[in-house]
Amino acid sequence: MSNAGGGRLTTHVLDTASGKPAAGLEIALYRLEGEARTHVKTVATNSDGRCDAPLLAGEAFRTGSYELVFEAGAYLRAAGVSLPKPAFLDQVPIRFGMAEHSHYHVPLLISPYGYSTYRGS
């Protein structure tokens, strides 16, 4: 697990129910090593549903296993969506691996009752 430069991790969130970027959605990033889950940082999306800077880049970028936890329920409630208690989707965790020093983009498409992700560019 090298620290060599060149890699970066980015994300963005689109609200498919409203057809708009998910602004103000909180995202926590964790590094996974065996059973250990270490919090790296927490950020929030901007008005374009993106983070103002890469989640990891330069010396901070390391290959390995990670988890992003998207606070979808809190975002949807703040957007005025009426959710049942408990909400079908509240926190949306996405676990993924980064095996090489390149750009990893992990976007999230959300609605109150579904989500999808993929490795973007």
CSV table of N, CA and C in Angstrom, one decimal:
chain,number,residue,atom,x,y,z
A,1,MET,N,0.8,-1.2,0.0
A,1,MET,CA,0.0,0.0,0.0
A,1,MET,C,0.9,1.2,0.0
A,2,SER,N,1.2,1.7,-1.2
A,2,SER,CA,2.1,2.8,-1.4
A,2,SER,C,1.4,4.1,-1.2
A,3,ASN,N,2.3,5.1,-1.0
A,3,ASN,CA,1.8,6.5,-0.9
A,3,ASN,C,2.1,7.3,-2.2
A,4,ALA,N,2.6,6.6,-3.2
A,4,ALA,CA,3.0,7.3,-4.4
A,4,ALA,C,1.9,8.1,-5.0
A,5,GLY,N,2.2,9.3,-5.5
A,5,GLY,CA,1.2,10.2,-6.0
A,5,GLY,C,0.4,9.7,-7.2
A,6,GLY,N,-0.6,10.5,-7.6
A,6,GLY,CA,-1.3,10.1,-8.8
A,6,GLY,C,-2.8,9.7,-8.6
A,7,GLY,N,-3.1,9.2,-7.4
A,7,GLY,CA,-4.4,8.7,-7.1
A,7,GLY,C,-5.3,9.8,-6.5
A,8,ARG,N,-6.6,9.7,-6.7
A,8,ARG,CA,-7.5,10.6,-6.1
A,8,ARG,C,-8.9,9.9,-6.0
A,9,LEU,N,-9.7,10.3,-5.0
A,9,LEU,CA,-11.0,9.8,-4.8
A,9,LEU,C,-12.0,10.9,-4.8
A,10,THR,N,-13.0,10.8,-5.6
A,10,THR,CA,-14.1,11.9,-5.7
A,10,THR,C,-15.4,11.2,-5.6
A,11,THR,N,-16.4,12.0,-5.4
A,11,THR,CA,-17.8,11.5,-5.4
A,11,THR,C,-18.7,12.7,-5.8
A,12,HIS,N,-19.9,12.3,-6.1
A,12,HIS,CA,-21.0,13.3,-6.2
A,12,HIS,C,-22.3,12.6,-6.0
A,13,VAL,N,-23.4,13.4,-5.7
A,13,VAL,CA,-24.7,12.8,-5.4
A,13,VAL,C,-25.8,13.5,-6.2
A,14,LEU,N,-26.6,12.7,-6.8
A,14,LEU,CA,-27.7,13.2,-7.6
A,14,LEU,C,-29.0,12.7,-6.9
A,15,ASP,N,-30.0,13.5,-6.7
A,15,ASP,CA,-31.3,13.2,-6.2
A,15,ASP,C,-32.2,12.8,-7.4
A,16,THR,N,-32.4,11.6,-7.7
A,16,THR,CA,-33.1,11.2,-8.9
A,16,THR,C,-34.6,11.4,-8.7
A,17,ALA,N,-35.1,11.6,-7.5
A,17,ALA,CA,-36.5,11.9,-7.3
A,17,ALA,C,-36.8,13.4,-7.7
A,18,SER,N,-35.9,14.3,-7.4
A,18,SER,CA,-36.1,15.7,-7.7
A,18,SER,C,-35.5,16.1,-9.1
A,19,GLY,N,-34.5,15.2,-9.5
A,19,GLY,CA,-33.8,15.5,-10.7
A,19,GLY,C,-32.8,16.6,-10.6
A,20,LYS,N,-32.3,16.8,-9.3
A,20,LYS,CA,-31.3,17.8,-9.0
A,20,LYS,C,-30.1,17.3,-8.2
A,21,PRO,N,-29.0,18.0,-8.2
A,21,PRO,CA,-27.9,17.6,-7.4
A,21,PRO,C,-28.3,17.6,-5.9
A,22,ALA,N,-27.8,16.7,-5.1
A,22,ALA,CA,-28.1,16.6,-3.7
A,22,ALA,C,-27.2,17.5,-2.9
A,23,ALA,N,-27.6,18.8,-2.7
A,23,ALA,CA,-26.8,19.8,-2.0
A,23,ALA,C,-26.9,19.6,-0.5
A,24,GLY,N,-25.8,19.7,0.2
A,24,GLY,CA,-25.8,19.7,1.7
A,24,GLY,C,-25.9,18.3,2.3
A,25,LEU,N,-25.6,17.2,1.5
A,25,LEU,CA,-25.6,15.9,2.0
A,25,LEU,C,-24.3,15.5,2.6
A,26,GLU,N,-24.3,15.1,3.9
A,26,GLU,CA,-23.1,14.7,4.6
A,26,GLU,C,-22.6,13.3,4.2
A,27,ILE,N,-21.3,13.2,4.0
A,27,ILE,CA,-20.7,12.0,3.6
A,27,ILE,C,-19.5,11.7,4.5
A,28,ALA,N,-19.4,10.5,5.1
A,28,ALA,CA,-18.2,10.1,6.0
A,28,ALA,C,-17.4,9.1,5.2
A,29,LEU,N,-16.1,9.3,5.2
A,29,LEU,CA,-15.2,8.3,4.6
A,29,LEU,C,-14.4,7.6,5.7
A,30,TYR,N,-14.4,6.2,5.5
A,30,TYR,CA,-13.7,5.3,6.4
A,30,TYR,C,-12.7,4.5,5.6
A,31,ARG,N,-11.5,4.2,6.2
A,31,ARG,CA,-10.6,3.3,5.7
A,31,ARG,C,-10.8,1.9,6.4
A,32,LEU,N,-10.8,0.8,5.7
A,32,LEU,CA,-11.1,-0.5,6.2
A,32,LEU,C,-9.8,-1.3,6.2
A,33,GLU,N,-9.4,-1.8,7.3
A,33,GLU,CA,-8.2,-2.7,7.4
A,33,GLU,C,-8.6,-3.9,8.3
A,34,GLY,N,-8.9,-5.0,7.6
A,34,GLY,CA,-9.3,-6.2,8.4
A,34,GLY,C,-10.7,-5.8,9.0
A,35,GLU,N,-10.8,-6.0,10.4
A,35,GLU,CA,-12.0,-5.7,11.1
A,35,GLU,C,-12.0,-4.2,11.5
A,36,ALA,N,-10.9,-3.5,11.3
A,36,ALA,CA,-10.8,-2.1,11.8
A,36,ALA,C,-11.5,-1.2,10.7
A,37,ARG,N,-12.2,-0.2,11.2
A,37,ARG,CA,-12.9,0.8,10.4
A,37,ARG,C,-12.5,2.2,11.0
A,38,THR,N,-11.6,2.9,10.3
A,38,THR,CA,-11.0,4.1,10.8
A,38,THR,C,-11.6,5.3,10.0
A,39,HIS,N,-12.2,6.3,10.8
A,39,HIS,CA,-12.8,7.5,10.2
A,39,HIS,C,-11.7,8.3,9.6
A,40,VAL,N,-11.8,8.7,8.3
A,40,VAL,CA,-10.8,9.6,7.7
A,40,VAL,C,-11.3,11.0,7.7
A,41,LYS,N,-12.5,11.3,7.2
A,41,LYS,CA,-13.0,12.6,7.2
A,41,LYS,C,-14.5,12.6,7.0
A,42,THR,N,-15.2,13.7,7.2
A,42,THR,CA,-16.6,13.9,6.9
A,42,THR,C,-16.7,15.2,6.2
A,43,VAL,N,-17.4,15.2,5.1
A,43,VAL,CA,-17.6,16.3,4.2
A,43,VAL,C,-19.1,16.5,3.9
A,44,ALA,N,-19.4,17.6,3.2
A,44,ALA,CA,-20.8,17.8,2.8
A,44,ALA,C,-20.7,18.2,1.3
A,45,THR,N,-21.8,17.9,0.5
A,45,THR,CA,-21.8,18.2,-0.9
A,45,THR,C,-22.2,19.7,-1.0
A,46,ASN,N,-21.7,20.3,-2.1
A,46,ASN,CA,-22.0,21.7,-2.4
A,46,ASN,C,-23.2,21.8,-3.2
A,47,SER,N,-23.5,23.0,-3.8
A,47,SER,CA,-24.8,23.2,-4.5
A,47,SER,C,-24.9,22.3,-5.8
A,48,ASP,N,-23.7,21.8,-6.3
A,48,ASP,CA,-23.7,21.0,-7.5
A,48,ASP,C,-23.7,19.5,-7.1
A,49,GLY,N,-23.9,19.2,-5.8
A,49,GLY,CA,-23.9,17.8,-5.3
A,49,GLY,C,-22.5,17.2,-5.3
A,50,ARG,N,-21.5,18.0,-5.4
A,50,ARG,CA,-20.1,17.5,-5.4
A,50,ARG,C,-19.4,18.0,-4.1
A,51,CYS,N,-18.2,17.5,-3.9
A,51,CYS,CA,-17.4,18.0,-2.8
A,51,CYS,C,-16.4,19.0,-3.4
A,52,ASP,N,-16.1,20.0,-2.6
A,52,ASP,CA,-15.3,21.1,-3.1
A,52,ASP,C,-13.8,20.6,-3.4
A,53,ALA,N,-13.4,19.5,-2.8
A,53,ALA,CA,-12.1,19.0,-3.1
A,53,ALA,C,-12.1,17.5,-3.1
A,54,PRO,N,-11.2,16.8,-3.7
A,54,PRO,CA,-11.2,15.3,-3.6
A,54,PRO,C,-11.2,14.8,-2.2
A,55,LEU,N,-11.8,13.7,-2.0
A,55,LEU,CA,-11.8,13.1,-0.6
A,55,LEU,C,-10.4,12.6,-0.2
A,56,LEU,N,-9.7,12.1,-1.2
A,56,LEU,CA,-8.3,11.7,-1.0
A,56,LEU,C,-7.5,12.1,-2.2
A,57,ALA,N,-6.3,12.6,-2.1
A,57,ALA,CA,-5.5,13.0,-3.2
A,57,ALA,C,-4.1,13.1,-2.7
A,58,GLY,N,-3.1,13.1,-3.6
A,58,GLY,CA,-1.7,13.3,-3.2
A,58,GLY,C,-1.2,12.3,-2.2
A,59,GLU,N,-0.6,12.8,-1.1
A,59,GLU,CA,0.0,12.0,-0.1
A,59,GLU,C,-1.1,11.3,0.7
A,60,ALA,N,-2.3,11.8,0.8
A,60,ALA,CA,-3.4,11.2,1.6
A,60,ALA,C,-4.0,10.0,0.9
A,61,PHE,N,-3.8,9.9,-0.4
A,61,PHE,CA,-4.3,8.7,-1.2
A,61,PHE,C,-3.5,7.5,-0.9
A,62,ARG,N,-4.2,6.4,-0.5
A,62,ARG,CA,-3.5,5.1,-0.4
A,62,ARG,C,-4.5,4.1,-1.0
A,63,THR,N,-3.9,3.1,-1.6
A,63,THR,CA,-4.7,2.0,-2.1
A,63,THR,C,-5.3,1.2,-0.9
A,64,GLY,N,-6.3,0.4,-1.1
A,64,GLY,CA,-6.9,-0.3,-0.1
A,64,GLY,C,-8.4,-0.3,-0.1
A,65,SER,N,-9.1,-0.8,1.0
A,65,SER,CA,-10.5,-0.8,1.0
A,65,SER,C,-11.1,0.3,1.8
A,66,TYR,N,-12.2,0.9,1.4
A,66,TYR,CA,-12.8,2.0,1.9
A,66,TYR,C,-14.3,1.9,2.0
A,67,GLU,N,-14.9,2.8,2.8
A,67,GLU,CA,-16.4,2.9,2.9
A,67,GLU,C,-16.8,4.3,2.9
A,68,LEU,N,-17.7,4.7,2.0
A,68,LEU,CA,-18.4,6.0,2.1
A,68,LEU,C,-19.8,5.8,2.7
A,69,VAL,N,-20.1,6.6,3.7
A,69,VAL,CA,-21.5,6.5,4.3
A,69,VAL,C,-22.2,7.8,4.0
A,70,PHE,N,-23.2,7.7,3.1
A,70,PHE,CA,-24.0,8.9,2.7
A,70,PHE,C,-25.2,9.0,3.6
A,71,GLU,N,-25.4,10.2,4.2
A,71,GLU,CA,-26.5,10.5,5.1
A,71,GLU,C,-27.8,10.9,4.3
A,72,ALA,N,-28.3,9.9,3.6
A,72,ALA,CA,-29.4,10.1,2.6
A,72,ALA,C,-30.7,10.5,3.4
A,73,GLY,N,-31.0,9.9,4.5
A,73,GLY,CA,-32.2,10.2,5.2
A,73,GLY,C,-32.2,11.6,5.7
A,74,ALA,N,-31.1,12.1,6.3
A,74,ALA,CA,-31.1,13.5,6.8
A,74,ALA,C,-31.2,14.5,5.6
A,75,TYR,N,-30.5,14.1,4.5
A,75,TYR,CA,-30.6,15.0,3.3
A,75,TYR,C,-32.1,15.1,2.8
A,76,LEU,N,-32.8,13.9,2.7
A,76,LEU,CA,-34.1,13.9,2.2
A,76,LEU,C,-35.1,14.6,3.1
A,77,ARG,N,-34.9,14.4,4.4
A,77,ARG,CA,-35.8,15.2,5.4
A,77,ARG,C,-35.6,16.7,5.2
A,78,ALA,N,-34.3,17.1,5.1
A,78,ALA,CA,-34.0,18.5,5.0
A,78,ALA,C,-34.6,19.1,3.7
A,79,ALA,N,-34.7,18.2,2.7
A,79,ALA,CA,-35.3,18.7,1.4
A,79,ALA,C,-36.8,18.7,1.4
A,80,GLY,N,-37.4,18.3,2.6
A,80,GLY,CA,-38.9,18.4,2.7
A,80,GLY,C,-39.6,17.1,2.3
A,81,VAL,N,-38.8,16.0,2.1
A,81,VAL,CA,-39.4,14.7,1.8
A,81,VAL,C,-40.0,14.1,3.0
A,82,SER,N,-41.2,13.7,3.0
A,82,SER,CA,-41.8,13.0,4.1
A,82,SER,C,-41.4,11.5,4.1
A,83,LEU,N,-40.7,11.1,5.1
A,83,LEU,CA,-40.2,9.7,5.1
A,83,LEU,C,-40.9,8.9,6.3
A,84,PRO,N,-41.1,7.7,6.1
A,84,PRO,CA,-41.7,6.9,7.2
A,84,PRO,C,-40.7,6.7,8.3
A,85,LYS,N,-41.1,6.3,9.5
A,85,LYS,CA,-40.2,6.0,10.6
A,85,LYS,C,-40.2,4.5,10.9
A,86,PRO,N,-39.2,3.8,10.7
A,86,PRO,CA,-37.9,4.2,10.2
A,86,PRO,C,-38.0,4.4,8.7
A,87,ALA,N,-37.1,5.2,8.2
A,87,ALA,CA,-37.0,5.4,6.7
A,87,ALA,C,-36.5,4.2,6.0
A,88,PHE,N,-36.9,3.9,4.8
A,88,PHE,CA,-36.4,2.8,4.1
A,88,PHE,C,-34.9,2.9,3.9
A,89,LEU,N,-34.5,4.1,3.5
A,89,LEU,CA,-33.0,4.4,3.3
A,89,LEU,C,-32.7,5.5,4.3
A,90,ASP,N,-31.7,5.3,5.1
A,90,ASP,CA,-31.3,6.4,6.0
A,90,ASP,C,-29.8,6.7,5.7
A,91,GLN,N,-29.0,5.8,6.2
A,91,GLN,CA,-27.5,5.9,5.8
A,91,GLN,C,-27.3,4.9,4.7
A,92,VAL,N,-26.6,5.3,3.7
A,92,VAL,CA,-26.3,4.5,2.5
A,92,VAL,C,-24.8,4.2,2.5
A,93,PRO,N,-24.3,3.0,3.0
A,93,PRO,CA,-22.9,2.7,3.0
A,93,PRO,C,-22.5,2.0,1.6
A,94,ILE,N,-21.4,2.5,1.1
A,94,ILE,CA,-20.8,1.9,-0.1
A,94,ILE,C,-19.4,1.5,0.2
A,95,ARG,N,-19.1,0.2,0.2
A,95,ARG,CA,-17.7,-0.3,0.4
A,95,ARG,C,-17.1,-0.6,-1.0
A,96,PHE,N,-15.9,-0.2,-1.1
A,96,PHE,CA,-15.2,-0.4,-2.4
A,96,PHE,C,-13.7,-0.5,-2.2
A,97,GLY,N,-13.0,-1.0,-3.2
A,97,GLY,CA,-11.5,-1.1,-3.1
A,97,GLY,C,-10.9,-0.2,-4.2
A,98,MET,N,-9.7,0.3,-3.8
A,98,MET,CA,-8.9,1.0,-4.8
A,98,MET,C,-7.6,0.3,-4.9
A,99,ALA,N,-7.3,-0.3,-6.0
A,99,ALA,CA,-6.1,-1.2,-6.2
A,99,ALA,C,-5.0,-0.5,-6.9
A,100,GLU,N,-5.2,0.7,-7.5
A,100,GLU,CA,-4.1,1.3,-8.2
A,100,GLU,C,-4.2,2.8,-8.0
A,101,HIS,N,-3.1,3.5,-8.3
A,101,HIS,CA,-3.0,5.0,-8.2
A,101,HIS,C,-3.6,5.6,-9.4
A,102,SER,N,-4.9,5.8,-9.4
A,102,SER,CA,-5.6,6.4,-10.5
A,102,SER,C,-6.8,7.2,-9.9
A,103,HIS,N,-7.7,7.7,-10.8
A,103,HIS,CA,-8.9,8.4,-10.3
A,103,HIS,C,-10.0,7.4,-10.0
A,104,TYR,N,-10.5,7.4,-8.8
A,104,TYR,CA,-11.7,6.6,-8.4
A,104,TYR,C,-12.8,7.6,-8.2
A,105,HIS,N,-13.9,7.5,-8.9
A,105,HIS,CA,-15.0,8.3,-8.7
A,105,HIS,C,-16.2,7.5,-8.3
A,106,VAL,N,-16.8,7.7,-7.2
A,106,VAL,CA,-17.8,6.8,-6.6
A,106,VAL,C,-19.1,7.7,-6.5
A,107,PRO,N,-19.9,7.8,-7.5
A,107,PRO,CA,-21.1,8.7,-7.4
A,107,PRO,C,-22.3,7.9,-6.8
A,108,LEU,N,-23.2,8.6,-6.3
A,108,LEU,CA,-24.4,8.0,-5.7
A,108,LEU,C,-25.7,8.7,-6.4
A,109,LEU,N,-26.6,7.9,-6.8
A,109,LEU,CA,-27.9,8.3,-7.3
A,109,LEU,C,-28.9,7.9,-6.2
A,110,ILE,N,-29.6,8.8,-5.7
A,110,ILE,CA,-30.5,8.4,-4.6
A,110,ILE,C,-32.0,8.9,-4.8
A,111,SER,N,-32.9,8.2,-4.2
A,111,SER,CA,-34.3,8.5,-4.0
A,111,SER,C,-34.7,8.0,-2.7
A,112,PRO,N,-35.9,8.3,-2.2
A,112,PRO,CA,-36.3,7.7,-0.9
A,112,PRO,C,-36.4,6.2,-0.8
A,113,TYR,N,-36.5,5.5,-2.0
A,113,TYR,CA,-36.7,4.1,-2.0
A,113,TYR,C,-35.7,3.3,-2.9
A,114,GLY,N,-34.6,4.0,-3.2
A,114,GLY,CA,-33.6,3.3,-4.0
A,114,GLY,C,-32.3,4.1,-4.2
A,115,TYR,N,-31.3,3.4,-4.6
A,115,TYR,CA,-30.0,4.1,-4.9
A,115,TYR,C,-29.2,3.2,-5.8
A,116,SER,N,-28.2,3.8,-6.5
A,116,SER,CA,-27.3,3.0,-7.3
A,116,SER,C,-26.0,3.8,-7.3
A,117,THR,N,-24.9,3.0,-7.6
A,117,THR,CA,-23.6,3.6,-7.7
A,117,THR,C,-22.8,2.9,-8.8
A,118,TYR,N,-21.7,3.4,-9.1
A,118,TYR,CA,-20.8,2.8,-10.2
A,118,TYR,C,-19.5,3.4,-10.0
A,119,ARG,N,-18.5,2.9,-10.7
A,119,ARG,CA,-17.2,3.5,-10.8
A,119,ARG,C,-17.3,4.5,-12.0
A,120,GLY,N,-17.3,5.8,-11.7
A,120,GLY,CA,-17.4,6.8,-12.7
A,120,GLY,C,-16.0,7.3,-13.1
A,121,SER,N,-16.0,8.4,-13.8
A,121,SER,CA,-14.7,8.9,-14.3
A,121,SER,C,-14.6,10.4,-14.0
